[in-house]
Coordinates of C-alpha atoms (C1' of nucleotides) in Angstrom, one line a residue:
Chain A
M1 CA -12.6 25.3 6.7
L2 CA -9.0 26.3 5.8
N3 CA -7.7 23.0 7.2
Q4 CA -10.6 21.1 5.8
M5 CA -9.3 22.2 2.3
A6 CA -5.9 20.7 3.0
T7 CA -7.4 17.5 4.3
L8 CA -9.4 17.0 1.1
D9 CA -6.2 17.6 -0.8
R10 CA -4.6 14.8 1.0
V11 CA -7.6 12.4 0.9
F12 CA -8.2 12.8 -2.8
H13 CA -4.5 12.6 -3.5
A14 CA -4.1 9.5 -1.4
L15 CA -7.0 7.8 -3.4
S16 CA -5.6 8.8 -6.8
D17 CA -3.1 6.0 -6.8
P18 CA -4.3 2.5 -7.8
S19 CA -1.9 0.8 -5.3
R20 CA -3.2 2.8 -2.4
R21 CA -6.8 2.2 -3.5
L22 CA -6.0 -1.5 -3.5
M23 CA -4.7 -1.2 0.0
V24 CA -7.8 0.6 1.1
E25 CA -9.9 -2.2 -0.5
R26 CA -7.9 -4.8 1.4
L27 CA -8.3 -2.8 4.7
S28 CA -12.0 -2.5 4.2
L29 CA -12.1 -6.3 4.8
G30 CA -10.3 -5.9 8.1
P31 CA -7.0 -4.8 9.6
A32 CA -3.7 -5.9 8.0
S33 CA 0.0 -5.6 8.5
V34 CA 2.3 -3.8 6.1
S35 CA 3.6 -7.0 4.6
E36 CA 0.1 -8.3 4.1
L37 CA -0.7 -5.1 2.2
A38 CA 2.5 -5.5 0.2
R39 CA 1.8 -9.1 -0.9
P40 CA -0.3 -8.5 -4.0
L41 CA 1.7 -5.4 -5.0
S42 CA 4.9 -6.3 -6.9
M43 CA 7.0 -3.5 -5.4
S44 CA 9.5 -3.2 -2.6
L45 CA 8.3 -3.2 1.0
A46 CA 9.9 0.2 1.4
A47 CA 7.6 1.6 -1.3
V48 CA 4.6 0.1 0.4
V49 CA 5.6 1.7 3.7
Q50 CA 5.7 5.0 1.9
H51 CA 2.2 4.4 0.5
V52 CA 1.0 3.6 4.1
Q53 CA 2.5 6.9 5.2
V54 CA 0.5 8.8 2.6
L55 CA -2.7 7.1 3.6
E56 CA -2.0 7.8 7.2
A57 CA -1.2 11.5 6.6
S58 CA -4.5 11.8 4.9
G59 CA -6.4 10.4 7.9
L60 CA -7.8 7.5 5.8
V61 CA -5.8 4.9 7.7
R62 CA -4.5 4.5 11.2
S63 CA -1.7 2.2 12.3
Q64 CA 0.0 1.0 15.4
K65 CA 3.1 -1.1 15.9
V66 CA 2.9 -4.1 18.1
G67 CA 6.1 -6.1 18.4
R68 CA 7.7 -5.9 15.0
T69 CA 4.6 -5.7 12.9
R70 CA 2.6 -2.6 12.1
T71 CA -1.1 -3.2 11.8
C72 CA -3.2 -0.8 9.7
S73 CA -6.9 -0.2 9.8
I74 CA -9.4 2.1 8.1
Q75 CA -10.5 5.4 9.7
P76 CA -13.9 6.1 8.0
A77 CA -14.3 9.7 9.1
V78 CA -12.4 11.6 6.4
M79 CA -13.6 9.1 3.8
R80 CA -17.1 10.2 4.7
S81 CA -16.3 13.9 4.5
A82 CA -14.8 13.4 1.1
E83 CA -17.9 11.6 0.0
Q84 CA -20.0 14.4 1.4
W85 CA -18.1 17.0 -0.5
M86 CA -18.7 15.2 -3.7
A87 CA -22.4 14.5 -2.9
D88 CA -23.0 18.2 -2.1
R89 CA -21.6 19.4 -5.4
R90 CA -23.2 16.8 -7.4
T91 CA -26.7 17.2 -5.9
S92 CA -26.4 20.9 -6.1
W93 CA -25.9 20.5 -9.9
E94 CA -28.6 17.9 -10.3
R95 CA -31.2 20.0 -8.4
K96 CA -30.3 22.8 -10.8
L97 CA -30.9 20.6 -13.8
D98 CA -34.2 19.5 -12.3
R99 CA -35.4 23.0 -11.8
L100 CA -34.4 23.8 -15.4
G101 CA -36.5 20.8 -16.5
D102 CA -39.5 22.0 -14.5
Y103 CA -39.1 25.5 -16.0
L104 CA -38.9 24.2 -19.5
A105 CA -41.9 22.0 -18.9
G106 CA -43.9 24.7 -17.3
T107 CA -43.3 27.3 -20.0
A108 CA -43.7 24.9 -23.0
D109 CA -47.1 26.5 -23.8
N110 CA -45.9 30.0 -22.8
P111 CA -42.7 30.6 -24.7
D112 CA -42.7 34.4 -24.0
T113 CA -41.7 33.9 -20.4
P114 CA -38.4 35.7 -19.8
A115 CA -35.3 33.5 -19.6
K116 CA -34.5 34.4 -16.0
E117 CA -34.7 31.3 -13.8
R118 CA -37.4 30.8 -11.3
Q119 CA -36.7 30.3 -7.5
Chain B
M1 CA -13.0 -2.9 -14.4
L2 CA -9.6 -2.3 -15.9
N3 CA -10.7 1.0 -17.4
Q4 CA -12.8 1.9 -14.4
M5 CA -9.5 1.8 -12.4
A6 CA -7.9 4.4 -14.6
T7 CA -11.0 6.6 -14.5
L8 CA -10.9 6.6 -10.7
D9 CA -7.2 7.5 -10.9
R10 CA -8.1 10.6 -13.0
V11 CA -11.2 11.6 -11.0
F12 CA -9.4 11.5 -7.6
H13 CA -6.3 13.2 -9.0
A14 CA -8.5 15.9 -10.6
L15 CA -10.1 16.6 -7.2
S16 CA -6.9 16.6 -5.3
D17 CA -6.1 20.1 -6.3
P18 CA -7.8 23.0 -4.4
S19 CA -8.0 25.2 -7.5
R20 CA -9.8 22.5 -9.5
R21 CA -12.1 21.8 -6.6
L22 CA -13.0 25.5 -6.5
M23 CA -13.8 25.3 -10.2
V24 CA -16.1 22.3 -9.5
E25 CA -17.8 24.2 -6.7
R26 CA -18.4 27.1 -9.1
L27 CA -19.7 24.8 -11.8
S28 CA -22.0 23.1 -9.3
L29 CA -23.9 26.4 -9.3
G30 CA -24.2 26.4 -13.1
P31 CA -22.2 26.4 -16.3
A32 CA -19.4 29.0 -16.6
S33 CA -16.8 30.1 -19.1
V34 CA -13.1 29.6 -18.6
S35 CA -12.5 33.2 -17.8
E36 CA -15.3 33.1 -15.2
L37 CA -13.6 30.1 -13.6
A38 CA -10.3 32.0 -13.7
R39 CA -11.7 35.1 -12.0
P40 CA -11.1 34.1 -8.3
L41 CA -7.9 32.2 -9.0
S42 CA -4.9 34.5 -9.2
M43 CA -3.1 32.5 -11.9
S44 CA -2.7 32.9 -15.6
L45 CA -5.5 32.0 -17.9
A46 CA -3.3 29.4 -19.6
A47 CA -3.0 27.7 -16.2
V48 CA -6.7 27.6 -15.8
V49 CA -7.1 26.1 -19.2
Q50 CA -4.8 23.3 -18.2
H51 CA -6.9 22.7 -15.1
V52 CA -10.0 22.5 -17.2
Q53 CA -8.3 20.0 -19.4
V54 CA -7.5 17.8 -16.4
L55 CA -11.1 18.0 -15.2
E56 CA -12.3 17.2 -18.7
A57 CA -10.0 14.3 -19.1
S58 CA -11.4 12.9 -15.8
G59 CA -15.0 13.1 -17.1
L60 CA -16.0 15.4 -14.3
V61 CA -16.6 18.3 -16.6
R62 CA -17.6 18.7 -20.2
S63 CA -17.1 21.9 -22.3
Q64 CA -18.0 23.2 -25.7
K65 CA -16.8 26.3 -27.5
V66 CA -19.3 28.8 -28.9
G67 CA -17.9 31.8 -30.7
R68 CA -14.7 32.6 -28.7
T69 CA -15.9 31.4 -25.3
R70 CA -15.7 27.9 -24.0
T71 CA -18.5 27.0 -21.6
C72 CA -17.9 24.3 -19.0
S73 CA -20.5 22.3 -17.1
I74 CA -20.5 19.4 -14.6
Q75 CA -21.0 15.8 -15.7
P76 CA -22.2 14.0 -12.6
A77 CA -21.8 10.4 -13.7
V78 CA -18.1 9.8 -12.8
M79 CA -18.5 11.9 -9.6
R80 CA -21.2 9.5 -8.5
S81 CA -19.0 6.4 -9.3
A82 CA -16.2 7.8 -7.2
E83 CA -18.6 8.4 -4.4
Q84 CA -19.8 4.9 -4.8
W85 CA -16.3 3.5 -4.6
M86 CA -15.8 5.3 -1.3
A87 CA -19.1 4.4 0.1
D88 CA -18.7 0.7 -0.7
R89 CA -15.3 0.5 1.1
R90 CA -16.4 2.6 4.0
T91 CA -19.7 0.7 4.6
S92 CA -17.9 -2.6 4.2
W93 CA -15.5 -1.6 7.1
E94 CA -18.4 -0.2 9.2
R95 CA -20.5 -3.3 8.9
K96 CA -17.4 -5.3 9.9
L97 CA -17.1 -3.1 13.0
D98 CA -20.8 -3.6 13.8
R99 CA -20.5 -7.3 13.6
L100 CA -17.5 -7.2 15.9
G101 CA -19.6 -5.1 18.3
D102 CA -22.4 -7.7 18.2
Y103 CA -20.0 -10.5 18.7
L104 CA -18.4 -8.9 21.7
A105 CA -21.8 -8.1 23.2
G106 CA -23.2 -11.6 22.5
T107 CA -20.2 -13.4 24.1
A108 CA -19.8 -11.1 27.1
D109 CA -21.2 -13.8 29.4
N110 CA -19.6 -16.6 27.4
P111 CA -15.9 -15.8 27.1
D112 CA -14.8 -19.3 26.0
T113 CA -16.3 -18.8 22.5
P114 CA -13.5 -19.2 19.9
A115 CA -12.1 -16.0 18.4
K116 CA -13.2 -16.9 14.8
E117 CA -15.7 -14.4 13.6
R118 CA -19.3 -15.2 13.1
Q119 CA -21.0 -14.9 9.7
Chain C
dG1 C1' 22.9 -17.5 20.0
dC2 C1' 21.4 -17.6 15.2
dC3 C1' 18.8 -16.6 11.5
dA4 C1' 14.7 -15.3 9.3
dT5 C1' 11.0 -11.8 9.5
dA6 C1' 9.2 -7.0 9.6
dG7 C1' 10.0 -2.8 9.2
dT8 C1' 12.8 2.0 9.0
dG9 C1' 15.7 5.8 7.0
dA10 C1' 18.1 8.0 3.6
dA11 C1' 19.8 8.9 -0.9
dG12 C1' 18.9 9.1 -5.6
dC13 C1' 16.4 9.1 -10.0
dA14 C1' 13.1 9.4 -13.9
dA15 C1' 8.5 11.0 -14.7
dT16 C1' 4.8 14.0 -13.8
dC17 C1' 2.7 18.4 -11.9
dG18 C1' 1.5 23.1 -11.6
dC19 C1' 2.6 27.0 -13.2
dT20 C1' 4.8 30.9 -16.1
dT21 C1' 6.0 33.4 -20.3
dG22 C1' 5.6 34.6 -25.0
dA23 C1' 3.8 34.2 -29.4
dC24 C1' -0.3 33.4 -31.8
dT25 C1' -5.4 33.0 -33.5
dA26 C1' -9.9 33.8 -33.5
dT27 C1' -14.1 36.5 -32.3
dC28 C1' -16.7 40.4 -30.7
dT29 C1' -17.4 45.7 -30.2
dG30 C1' -17.3 50.5 -31.1
Chain D
dC1 C1' -11.0 48.8 -39.5
dA2 C1' -8.7 49.1 -34.6
dG3 C1' -8.5 47.4 -30.4
dA4 C1' -10.0 44.6 -26.7
dT5 C1' -11.5 40.0 -25.3
dA6 C1' -11.2 34.8 -25.0
dG7 C1' -8.7 31.2 -25.6
dT8 C1' -4.7 28.1 -27.6
dC9 C1' 0.0 26.2 -28.2
dA10 C1' 4.6 25.2 -26.9
dA11 C1' 8.7 25.5 -24.3
dG12 C1' 10.6 25.6 -19.9
dC13 C1' 11.3 25.3 -14.9
dG14 C1' 11.2 24.1 -10.0
dA15 C1' 8.7 21.0 -6.9
dT16 C1' 6.6 16.7 -6.0
dT17 C1' 5.7 11.6 -6.9
dG18 C1' 6.5 6.9 -7.0
dC19 C1' 9.6 4.1 -7.1
dT20 C1' 14.6 1.7 -6.2
dT21 C1' 18.6 0.2 -3.5
dC22 C1' 21.4 -0.2 0.4
dA23 C1' 22.3 -0.1 5.1
dC24 C1' 20.3 -0.7 9.4
dT25 C1' 17.4 -1.9 13.6
dA26 C1' 14.3 -4.4 16.2
dT27 C1' 11.6 -8.7 17.2
dG28 C1' 10.3 -13.7 17.0
dG29 C1' 11.1 -18.7 16.6
dC30 C1' 14.2 -22.7 16.9

DNA sequence: GCCATAGTGAAGCAATCGCTTGACTATCTG
DNA sequence: CAGATAGTCAAGCGATTGCTTCACTATGGC
């Protein structure tokens, strides 16, 4: 729960960069080498390697070197946990809105009901 | 699609900070003032205001000032679109893995099948 | 063996981040 | 009205980002 916090830091930070998101999009179609990831990116290969390191540190991507090429692939676990974090907060808020809607509908003909929310 | 990119930048960046995520968690329970958001955070009120501005610029949070207090609340739309982005990439990758599994299972007794993947 | 390919490591640099402080402005409350 | 509360604005500062360049080390194909 303490470490989970730092993981979410890294995952959201990793995804906050458009070049890194492009790499993830490419990798969602299948594994790729670093040079393959670099191809559409108009920046030095060294810069791409640094992006790969950020993705790898976040747990979103795993890579292994075979011969002289490093092949990267997606690791869906932490992606799912970041999704889950967002879904939990969002649905919590949306359920709250729904309950408020029900409350307002239920008290429309009974306006003297106290403002305290129902469970 | 061009603007969507920049929005995702801001949303993921906004969520990459633990203090801002804590604010979102608080807000998922219901609206709150800036001071309320500041309470558990051991930093100056000015810093909290800056965090609120980041959240607001991302579209995750909306706020309005009444009297001297600014009340913040969650705006679930962009949260959902960030979730969707992740889910799309993750499921694309997972479906790919599934097809690979099917392929390997289907050709277990027919190892001469070419390596090209099936559609 | 030679040369192109694929990556690594380190230094450096401008821009951005997260935060502080201090001065200031409203808005309530007694 | 006096003082506390809630927030705003701006300057500044150290740390981190996202790059670059240069030098270097494998590895692979002819």
